mmCIF file with all atom_site columns, C-alpha atoms in Angstrom:
data_model
loop_
_atom_site.group_PDB
_atom_site.id
_atom_site.type_symbol
_atom_site.label_atom_id
_atom_site.label_alt_id
_atom_site.label_comp_id
_atom_site.label_asym_id
_atom_site.label_entity_id
_atom_site.label_seq_id
_atom_site.pdbx_PDB_ins_code
_atom_site.Cartn_x
_atom_site.Cartn_y
_atom_site.Cartn_z
_atom_site.occupancy
_atom_site.B_iso_or_equiv
_atom_site.pdbx_formal_charge
_atom_site.auth_seq_id
_atom_site.auth_comp_id
_atom_site.auth_asym_id
_atom_site.auth_atom_id
_atom_site.pdbx_PDB_model_num
ATOM 1   C CA . MET A 1 1   ? 164.474 146.429 139.661 1.00 0.00 ? 118 MET A CA 1
ATOM 2   C CA . GLN A 1 2   ? 168.044 146.898 140.850 1.00 0.00 ? 119 GLN A CA 1
ATOM 3   C CA . ASN A 1 3   ? 168.682 147.748 144.499 1.00 0.00 ? 120 ASN A CA 1
ATOM 4   C CA . ILE A 1 4   ? 171.023 150.669 145.054 1.00 0.00 ? 121 ILE A CA 1
ATOM 5   C CA . PHE A 1 5   ? 172.334 152.260 148.230 1.00 0.00 ? 122 PHE A CA 1
ATOM 6   C CA . SER A 1 6   ? 171.392 149.231 150.304 1.00 0.00 ? 123 SER A CA 1
ATOM 7   C CA . THR A 1 7   ? 172.269 148.516 153.894 1.00 0.00 ? 124 THR A CA 1
ATOM 8   C CA . GLY A 1 8   ? 172.262 144.999 155.254 1.00 0.00 ? 125 GLY A CA 1
ATOM 9   C CA . ILE A 1 9   ? 171.272 143.518 158.585 1.00 0.00 ? 126 ILE A CA 1
ATOM 10  C CA . GLU A 1 10  ? 172.098 139.948 159.506 1.00 0.00 ? 127 GLU A CA 1
ATOM 11  C CA . THR A 1 11  ? 170.408 137.790 162.117 1.00 0.00 ? 128 THR A CA 1
ATOM 12  C CA . PHE A 1 12  ? 171.750 134.565 163.593 1.00 0.00 ? 129 PHE A CA 1
ATOM 13  C CA . LYS A 1 13  ? 170.425 131.983 166.028 1.00 0.00 ? 130 LYS A CA 1
ATOM 14  C CA . LEU A 1 14  ? 173.288 131.133 168.387 1.00 0.00 ? 131 LEU A CA 1
ATOM 15  C CA . ASP A 1 15  ? 173.484 127.836 170.239 1.00 0.00 ? 132 ASP A CA 1
ATOM 16  C CA . GLY A 1 16  ? 175.858 126.825 173.008 1.00 0.00 ? 133 GLY A CA 1
ATOM 17  C CA . ILE A 1 17  ? 175.965 130.216 174.750 1.00 0.00 ? 134 ILE A CA 1
ATOM 18  C CA . ASP A 1 18  ? 175.662 130.197 178.560 1.00 0.00 ? 135 ASP A CA 1
ATOM 19  C CA . ASN A 1 19  ? 172.613 132.465 178.647 1.00 0.00 ? 136 ASN A CA 1
ATOM 20  C CA . GLU A 1 20  ? 171.874 131.788 182.315 1.00 0.00 ? 137 GLU A CA 1
ATOM 21  C CA . SER A 1 21  ? 175.238 133.167 183.489 1.00 0.00 ? 138 SER A CA 1
ATOM 22  C CA . ILE A 1 22  ? 174.895 136.160 181.156 1.00 0.00 ? 139 ILE A CA 1
ATOM 23  C CA . ILE A 1 23  ? 171.395 136.877 182.495 1.00 0.00 ? 140 ILE A CA 1
ATOM 24  C CA . ASN A 1 24  ? 172.614 136.692 186.115 1.00 0.00 ? 141 ASN A CA 1
ATOM 25  C CA . TYR A 1 25  ? 175.537 139.007 185.328 1.00 0.00 ? 142 TYR A CA 1
ATOM 26  C CA . SER A 1 26  ? 173.291 141.515 183.559 1.00 0.00 ? 143 SER A CA 1
ATOM 27  C CA . GLU A 1 27  ? 170.689 141.613 186.316 1.00 0.00 ? 144 GLU A CA 1
ATOM 28  C CA . LYS A 1 28  ? 173.402 142.347 188.888 1.00 0.00 ? 145 LYS A CA 1
ATOM 29  C CA . ASN A 1 29  ? 175.574 144.750 186.877 1.00 0.00 ? 146 ASN A CA 1
ATOM 30  C CA . SER A 1 30  ? 173.514 146.586 184.271 1.00 0.00 ? 147 SER A CA 1
ATOM 31  C CA . ILE A 1 31  ? 173.306 150.325 184.801 1.00 0.00 ? 148 ILE A CA 1
ATOM 32  C CA . ARG A 1 32  ? 169.779 151.419 183.987 1.00 0.00 ? 149 ARG A CA 1
ATOM 33  C CA . ASN A 1 33  ? 168.837 154.721 182.337 1.00 0.00 ? 150 ASN A CA 1
ATOM 34  C CA . ASP A 1 34  ? 172.412 156.020 182.340 1.00 0.00 ? 151 ASP A CA 1
ATOM 35  C CA . VAL A 1 35  ? 175.669 155.662 180.413 1.00 0.00 ? 152 VAL A CA 1
ATOM 36  C CA . LYS A 1 36  ? 176.720 152.018 180.386 1.00 0.00 ? 153 LYS A CA 1
ATOM 37  C CA . GLU A 1 37  ? 179.871 150.400 181.723 1.00 0.00 ? 154 GLU A CA 1
ATOM 38  C CA . ASN A 1 38  ? 181.556 148.940 178.659 1.00 0.00 ? 155 ASN A CA 1
ATOM 39  C CA . ILE A 1 39  ? 184.834 147.261 179.571 1.00 0.00 ? 156 ILE A CA 1
ATOM 40  C CA . ASP A 1 40  ? 184.090 144.305 181.877 1.00 0.00 ? 157 ASP A CA 1
ATOM 41  C CA . ILE A 1 41  ? 182.034 142.311 179.350 1.00 0.00 ? 158 ILE A CA 1
ATOM 42  C CA . LEU A 1 42  ? 185.015 142.304 176.978 1.00 0.00 ? 159 LEU A CA 1
ATOM 43  C CA . THR A 1 43  ? 187.291 140.673 179.573 1.00 0.00 ? 160 THR A CA 1
ATOM 44  C CA . ASN A 1 44  ? 184.896 138.694 181.768 1.00 0.00 ? 161 ASN A CA 1
ATOM 45  C CA . ASP A 1 45  ? 185.140 134.901 181.293 1.00 0.00 ? 162 ASP A CA 1
ATOM 46  C CA . ILE A 1 46  ? 181.341 134.581 181.311 1.00 0.00 ? 163 ILE A CA 1
ATOM 47  C CA . PHE A 1 47  ? 181.296 136.308 177.912 1.00 0.00 ? 164 PHE A CA 1
ATOM 48  C CA . THR A 1 48  ? 184.317 134.679 176.219 1.00 0.00 ? 165 THR A CA 1
ATOM 49  C CA . GLU A 1 49  ? 182.329 132.360 173.922 1.00 0.00 ? 166 GLU A CA 1
ATOM 50  C CA . LEU A 1 50  ? 179.742 135.007 173.030 1.00 0.00 ? 167 LEU A CA 1
ATOM 51  C CA . ASN A 1 51  ? 182.404 137.664 172.397 1.00 0.00 ? 168 ASN A CA 1
ATOM 52  C CA . ASN A 1 52  ? 184.278 135.289 170.075 1.00 0.00 ? 169 ASN A CA 1
ATOM 53  C CA . VAL A 1 53  ? 181.126 134.502 168.069 1.00 0.00 ? 170 VAL A CA 1
ATOM 54  C CA . VAL A 1 54  ? 180.156 138.187 167.848 1.00 0.00 ? 171 VAL A CA 1
ATOM 55  C CA . LYS A 1 55  ? 183.625 139.102 166.574 1.00 0.00 ? 172 LYS A CA 1
ATOM 56  C CA . ILE A 1 56  ? 183.441 136.361 163.919 1.00 0.00 ? 173 ILE A CA 1
ATOM 57  C CA . LYS A 1 57  ? 179.978 137.477 162.794 1.00 0.00 ? 174 LYS A CA 1
ATOM 58  C CA . MET A 1 58  ? 181.032 141.143 162.665 1.00 0.00 ? 175 MET A CA 1
ATOM 59  C CA . ASN A 1 59  ? 184.005 140.201 160.480 1.00 0.00 ? 176 ASN A CA 1
ATOM 60  C CA . GLU A 1 60  ? 181.810 138.096 158.190 1.00 0.00 ? 177 GLU A CA 1
ATOM 61  C CA . TYR A 1 61  ? 179.353 140.992 157.886 1.00 0.00 ? 178 TYR A CA 1
ATOM 62  C CA . TYR A 1 62  ? 182.161 143.432 157.057 1.00 0.00 ? 179 TYR A CA 1
ATOM 63  C CA . SER A 1 63  ? 183.696 141.048 154.491 1.00 0.00 ? 180 SER A CA 1
ATOM 64  C CA . LYS A 1 64  ? 180.381 140.531 152.674 1.00 0.00 ? 181 LYS A CA 1
ATOM 65  C CA . ILE A 1 65  ? 179.896 144.273 152.209 1.00 0.00 ? 182 ILE A CA 1
ATOM 66  C CA . TYR A 1 66  ? 183.459 145.582 151.864 1.00 0.00 ? 183 TYR A CA 1
ATOM 67  C CA . ASN A 1 67  ? 186.519 143.291 151.710 1.00 0.00 ? 184 ASN A CA 1
ATOM 68  C CA . ASP A 1 68  ? 188.883 141.079 153.702 1.00 0.00 ? 185 ASP A CA 1
ATOM 69  C CA . LYS A 1 69  ? 191.609 143.684 154.175 1.00 0.00 ? 186 LYS A CA 1
ATOM 70  C CA . TYR A 1 70  ? 190.647 144.649 157.726 1.00 0.00 ? 187 TYR A CA 1
ATOM 71  C CA . ASN A 1 71  ? 189.650 142.980 160.961 1.00 0.00 ? 188 ASN A CA 1
ATOM 72  C CA . MET A 1 72  ? 186.795 144.115 163.128 1.00 0.00 ? 189 MET A CA 1
ATOM 73  C CA . ILE A 1 73  ? 187.573 144.385 166.821 1.00 0.00 ? 190 ILE A CA 1
ATOM 74  C CA . ILE A 1 74  ? 184.978 144.720 169.539 1.00 0.00 ? 191 ILE A CA 1
ATOM 75  C CA . SER A 1 75  ? 185.579 148.101 171.144 1.00 0.00 ? 192 SER A CA 1
ATOM 76  C CA . GLN A 1 76  ? 182.650 148.253 173.574 1.00 0.00 ? 193 GLN A CA 1
ATOM 77  C CA . ALA A 1 77  ? 180.025 145.980 175.099 1.00 0.00 ? 194 ALA A CA 1
ATOM 78  C CA . TRP A 1 78  ? 177.313 146.526 177.702 1.00 0.00 ? 195 TRP A CA 1
ATOM 79  C CA . SER A 1 79  ? 174.142 144.949 179.010 1.00 0.00 ? 196 SER A CA 1
ATOM 80  C CA . ASN A 1 80  ? 170.589 146.285 178.943 1.00 0.00 ? 197 ASN A CA 1
ATOM 81  C CA . VAL A 1 81  ? 167.772 145.055 181.151 1.00 0.00 ? 198 VAL A CA 1
ATOM 82  C CA . ASN A 1 82  ? 164.129 145.610 180.190 1.00 0.00 ? 199 ASN A CA 1
ATOM 83  C CA . ASN A 1 83  ? 162.923 148.966 178.812 1.00 0.00 ? 200 ASN A CA 1
ATOM 84  C CA . ASP A 1 84  ? 165.906 151.173 179.573 1.00 0.00 ? 201 ASP A CA 1
ATOM 85  C CA . ASP A 1 85  ? 165.199 154.805 178.636 1.00 0.00 ? 202 ASP A CA 1
ATOM 86  C CA . LEU A 1 86  ? 168.399 155.097 176.582 1.00 0.00 ? 203 LEU A CA 1
ATOM 87  C CA . ILE A 1 87  ? 167.403 152.351 174.143 1.00 0.00 ? 204 ILE A CA 1
ATOM 88  C CA . THR A 1 88  ? 163.698 153.114 173.724 1.00 0.00 ? 205 THR A CA 1
ATOM 89  C CA . ILE A 1 89  ? 164.416 156.321 171.788 1.00 0.00 ? 206 ILE A CA 1
ATOM 90  C CA . PRO A 1 90  ? 165.986 156.275 168.309 1.00 0.00 ? 207 PRO A CA 1
ATOM 91  C CA . HIS A 1 91  ? 169.769 156.354 168.471 1.00 0.00 ? 208 HIS A CA 1
ATOM 92  C CA . ASN A 1 92  ? 172.849 155.190 166.622 1.00 0.00 ? 209 ASN A CA 1
ATOM 93  C CA . HIS A 1 93  ? 176.375 154.285 167.702 1.00 0.00 ? 210 HIS A CA 1
ATOM 94  C CA . LYS A 1 94  ? 178.560 157.175 166.570 1.00 0.00 ? 211 LYS A CA 1
ATOM 95  C CA . GLU A 1 95  ? 181.832 155.793 167.956 1.00 0.00 ? 212 GLU A CA 1
ATOM 96  C CA . SER A 1 96  ? 181.769 152.563 165.962 1.00 0.00 ? 213 SER A CA 1
ATOM 97  C CA . PHE A 1 97  ? 181.491 151.091 162.482 1.00 0.00 ? 214 PHE A CA 1
ATOM 98  C CA . ILE A 1 98  ? 179.500 147.894 163.019 1.00 0.00 ? 215 ILE A CA 1
ATOM 99  C CA . SER A 1 99  ? 177.239 147.079 165.966 1.00 0.00 ? 216 SER A CA 1
ATOM 100 C CA . ALA A 1 100 ? 175.500 143.967 167.231 1.00 0.00 ? 217 ALA A CA 1
ATOM 101 C CA . VAL A 1 101 ? 172.957 142.991 169.837 1.00 0.00 ? 218 VAL A CA 1
ATOM 102 C CA . TYR A 1 102 ? 172.549 139.568 171.420 1.00 0.00 ? 219 TYR A CA 1
ATOM 103 C CA . TYR A 1 103 ? 169.485 138.485 173.408 1.00 0.00 ? 220 TYR A CA 1
ATOM 104 C CA . PRO A 1 104 ? 170.214 135.981 176.208 1.00 0.00 ? 221 PRO A CA 1
ATOM 105 C CA . LEU A 1 105 ? 166.590 136.487 177.282 1.00 0.00 ? 222 LEU A CA 1
ATOM 106 C CA . ALA A 1 106 ? 163.748 137.830 175.134 1.00 0.00 ? 223 ALA A CA 1
ATOM 107 C CA . THR A 1 107 ? 160.292 136.357 174.583 1.00 0.00 ? 224 THR A CA 1
ATOM 108 C CA . ASP A 1 108 ? 158.493 139.378 173.196 1.00 0.00 ? 225 ASP A CA 1
ATOM 109 C CA . GLY A 1 109 ? 159.283 142.813 171.849 1.00 0.00 ? 226 GLY A CA 1
ATOM 110 C CA . TYR A 1 110 ? 161.354 143.933 168.905 1.00 0.00 ? 227 TYR A CA 1
ATOM 111 C CA . ILE A 1 111 ? 164.164 146.153 167.698 1.00 0.00 ? 228 ILE A CA 1
ATOM 112 C CA . SER A 1 112 ? 163.289 148.671 164.978 1.00 0.00 ? 229 SER A CA 1
ATOM 113 C CA . PHE A 1 113 ? 165.657 150.191 162.424 1.00 0.00 ? 230 PHE A CA 1
ATOM 114 C CA . LEU A 1 114 ? 164.764 153.500 160.774 1.00 0.00 ? 231 LEU A CA 1
ATOM 115 C CA . ASN A 1 115 ? 165.238 153.995 157.048 1.00 0.00 ? 232 ASN A CA 1
ATOM 116 C CA . PRO A 1 116 ? 168.448 156.051 156.664 1.00 0.00 ? 233 PRO A CA 1
ATOM 117 C CA . MET A 1 117 ? 167.223 157.594 153.409 1.00 0.00 ? 234 MET A CA 1
ATOM 118 C CA . GLN A 1 118 ? 164.234 159.552 154.615 1.00 0.00 ? 235 GLN A CA 1
ATOM 119 C CA . SER A 1 119 ? 164.523 162.013 151.740 1.00 0.00 ? 236 SER A CA 1
ATOM 120 C CA . LEU A 1 120 ? 163.678 159.229 149.274 1.00 0.00 ? 237 LEU A CA 1
ATOM 121 C CA . ILE A 1 121 ? 160.414 158.411 151.014 1.00 0.00 ? 238 ILE A CA 1
ATOM 122 C CA . SER A 1 122 ? 159.431 161.859 152.279 1.00 0.00 ? 239 SER A CA 1
ATOM 123 C CA . HIS A 1 123 ? 157.156 162.557 149.296 1.00 0.00 ? 240 HIS A CA 1
ATOM 124 C CA . GLN A 1 124 ? 155.044 159.415 149.640 1.00 0.00 ? 241 GLN A CA 1
ATOM 125 C CA . SER A 1 125 ? 151.803 158.924 151.527 1.00 0.00 ? 242 SER A CA 1
ATOM 126 C CA . ASN A 1 126 ? 150.402 155.648 152.840 1.00 0.00 ? 243 ASN A CA 1
ATOM 127 C CA . ASN A 1 127 ? 147.573 155.591 150.283 1.00 0.00 ? 244 ASN A CA 1
ATOM 128 C CA . MET A 1 128 ? 150.236 155.328 147.548 1.00 0.00 ? 245 MET A CA 1
ATOM 129 C CA . ILE A 1 129 ? 151.500 152.014 148.980 1.00 0.00 ? 246 ILE A CA 1
ATOM 130 C CA . ASP A 1 130 ? 149.813 148.632 148.666 1.00 0.00 ? 247 ASP A CA 1
ATOM 131 C CA . GLU A 1 131 ? 152.574 146.724 150.434 1.00 0.00 ? 248 GLU A CA 1
ATOM 132 C CA . PHE A 1 132 ? 155.549 148.071 152.383 1.00 0.00 ? 249 PHE A CA 1
ATOM 133 C CA . ASN A 1 133 ? 158.971 146.900 151.233 1.00 0.00 ? 250 ASN A CA 1
ATOM 134 C CA . GLU A 1 134 ? 162.635 147.983 151.220 1.00 0.00 ? 251 GLU A CA 1
ATOM 135 C CA . TYR A 1 135 ? 161.881 150.847 148.821 1.00 0.00 ? 252 TYR A CA 1
ATOM 136 C CA . ASN A 1 136 ? 159.034 152.538 150.687 1.00 0.00 ? 253 ASN A CA 1
ATOM 137 C CA . SER A 1 137 ? 159.257 151.589 154.399 1.00 0.00 ? 254 SER A CA 1
ATOM 138 C CA . ASP A 1 138 ? 160.028 154.078 157.148 1.00 0.00 ? 255 ASP A CA 1
ATOM 139 C CA . TYR A 1 139 ? 161.357 151.290 159.368 1.00 0.00 ? 256 TYR A CA 1
ATOM 140 C CA . TYR A 1 140 ? 161.850 147.544 159.757 1.00 0.00 ? 257 TYR A CA 1
ATOM 141 C CA . LYS A 1 141 ? 161.137 145.537 162.906 1.00 0.00 ? 258 LYS A CA 1
ATOM 142 C CA . PHE A 1 142 ? 163.007 142.432 163.982 1.00 0.00 ? 259 PHE A CA 1
ATOM 143 C CA . ASN A 1 143 ? 161.601 140.300 166.777 1.00 0.00 ? 260 ASN A CA 1
ATOM 144 C CA . ALA A 1 144 ? 163.822 140.110 169.850 1.00 0.00 ? 261 ALA A CA 1
ATOM 145 C CA . ARG A 1 145 ? 164.127 136.424 170.785 1.00 0.00 ? 262 ARG A CA 1
ATOM 146 C CA . THR A 1 146 ? 166.338 134.435 173.132 1.00 0.00 ? 263 THR A CA 1
ATOM 147 C CA . GLY A 1 147 ? 169.551 133.314 171.449 1.00 0.00 ? 264 GLY A CA 1
ATOM 148 C CA . HIS A 1 148 ? 169.355 135.714 168.517 1.00 0.00 ? 265 HIS A CA 1
ATOM 149 C CA . LEU A 1 149 ? 172.220 137.943 167.397 1.00 0.00 ? 266 LEU A CA 1
ATOM 150 C CA . ILE A 1 150 ? 171.618 140.897 165.083 1.00 0.00 ? 267 ILE A CA 1
ATOM 151 C CA . VAL A 1 151 ? 174.570 142.570 163.297 1.00 0.00 ? 268 VAL A CA 1
ATOM 152 C CA . PHE A 1 152 ? 174.132 145.953 161.603 1.00 0.00 ? 269 PHE A CA 1
ATOM 153 C CA . ASN A 1 153 ? 175.813 149.148 160.412 1.00 0.00 ? 270 ASN A CA 1
ATOM 154 C CA . SER A 1 154 ? 176.324 151.417 163.434 1.00 0.00 ? 271 SER A CA 1
ATOM 155 C CA . MET A 1 155 ? 174.989 154.473 161.614 1.00 0.00 ? 272 MET A CA 1
ATOM 156 C CA . LEU A 1 156 ? 171.466 152.999 161.463 1.00 0.00 ? 273 LEU A CA 1
ATOM 157 C CA . GLN A 1 157 ? 169.083 154.698 163.847 1.00 0.00 ? 274 GLN A CA 1
ATOM 158 C CA . HIS A 1 158 ? 167.373 152.046 165.961 1.00 0.00 ? 275 HIS A CA 1
ATOM 159 C CA . TYR A 1 159 ? 165.348 151.571 169.135 1.00 0.00 ? 276 TYR A CA 1
ATOM 160 C CA . ILE A 1 160 ? 163.501 148.914 171.072 1.00 0.00 ? 277 ILE A CA 1
ATOM 161 C CA . GLY A 1 161 ? 159.782 148.730 171.641 1.00 0.00 ? 278 GLY A CA 1
ATOM 162 C CA . ASP A 1 162 ? 158.198 148.198 175.033 1.00 0.00 ? 279 ASP A CA 1
ATOM 163 C CA . THR A 1 163 ? 157.964 144.666 176.298 1.00 0.00 ? 280 THR A CA 1
ATOM 164 C CA . LYS A 1 164 ? 155.709 143.079 178.871 1.00 0.00 ? 281 LYS A CA 1
ATOM 165 C CA . GLU A 1 165 ? 158.158 140.274 179.634 1.00 0.00 ? 282 GLU A CA 1
ATOM 166 C CA . LYS A 1 166 ? 161.721 140.536 180.932 1.00 0.00 ? 283 LYS A CA 1
ATOM 167 C CA . ARG A 1 167 ? 164.218 141.241 178.148 1.00 0.00 ? 284 ARG A CA 1
ATOM 168 C CA . ILE A 1 168 ? 167.998 141.314 178.456 1.00 0.00 ? 285 ILE A CA 1
ATOM 169 C CA . SER A 1 169 ? 170.400 142.261 175.691 1.00 0.00 ? 286 SER A CA 1
ATOM 170 C CA . ILE A 1 170 ? 174.137 142.545 175.275 1.00 0.00 ? 287 ILE A CA 1
ATOM 171 C CA . ALA A 1 171 ? 175.092 145.351 172.902 1.00 0.00 ? 288 ALA A CA 1
ATOM 172 C CA . TYR A 1 172 ? 178.388 145.528 171.008 1.00 0.00 ? 289 TYR A CA 1
ATOM 173 C CA . ASN A 1 173 ? 180.290 148.141 169.043 1.00 0.00 ? 290 ASN A CA 1
ATOM 174 C CA . GLY A 1 174 ? 183.055 147.204 166.610 1.00 0.00 ? 291 GLY A CA 1
ATOM 175 C CA . ASN A 1 175 ? 185.720 149.149 164.772 1.00 0.00 ? 292 ASN A CA 1
ATOM 176 C CA . LEU A 1 176 ? 188.295 148.454 162.075 1.00 0.00 ? 293 LEU A CA 1
ATOM 177 C CA . LYS A 1 177 ? 191.761 147.234 162.961 1.00 0.00 ? 294 LYS A CA 1
ATOM 178 C CA . ASN A 1 178 ? 194.926 147.008 160.866 1.00 0.00 ? 295 ASN A CA 1
ATOM 179 C CA . ALA A 1 179 ? 194.978 145.018 157.649 1.00 0.00 ? 296 ALA A CA 1
ATOM 180 C CA . ARG A 1 180 ? 194.719 141.232 157.967 1.00 0.00 ? 297 ARG A CA 1
#
């Protein structure tokens, strides 16, 4: 069977990131249950290494799907601590093209992505499916774990599930810049 109209998500395990400093920053500065501050993380020295890796991974993601004619730039970044109301409901990132989330601290929980082609699966019932896959799933879950980066198309609706342990994430939005 040939896949058509696919959307990709990439996950990476990052080493060498100063998670402890990022955790301390996030616990002190994260705005909970309200619109996030999104400038300081882009210029704060604590995040320099992480921001550089995220930009590289966003550009690799873009190049695999589209081409090498454009650069991705990080336009926004913010921190989330625990089960913030704004990230536990399905949402997307309308002001960007590619998004990413990095977990400096996560031992349980997940991030779920909703199938963007609901009309293709709206006629099916669970008793028609022996095993869920990319053709018949309503959503996919990715475990949130310390040191993991997930890069995805910003139009994908996503949300986090509740967690019993402390979870901190750094979210990123990226947009296209002039030709390379």
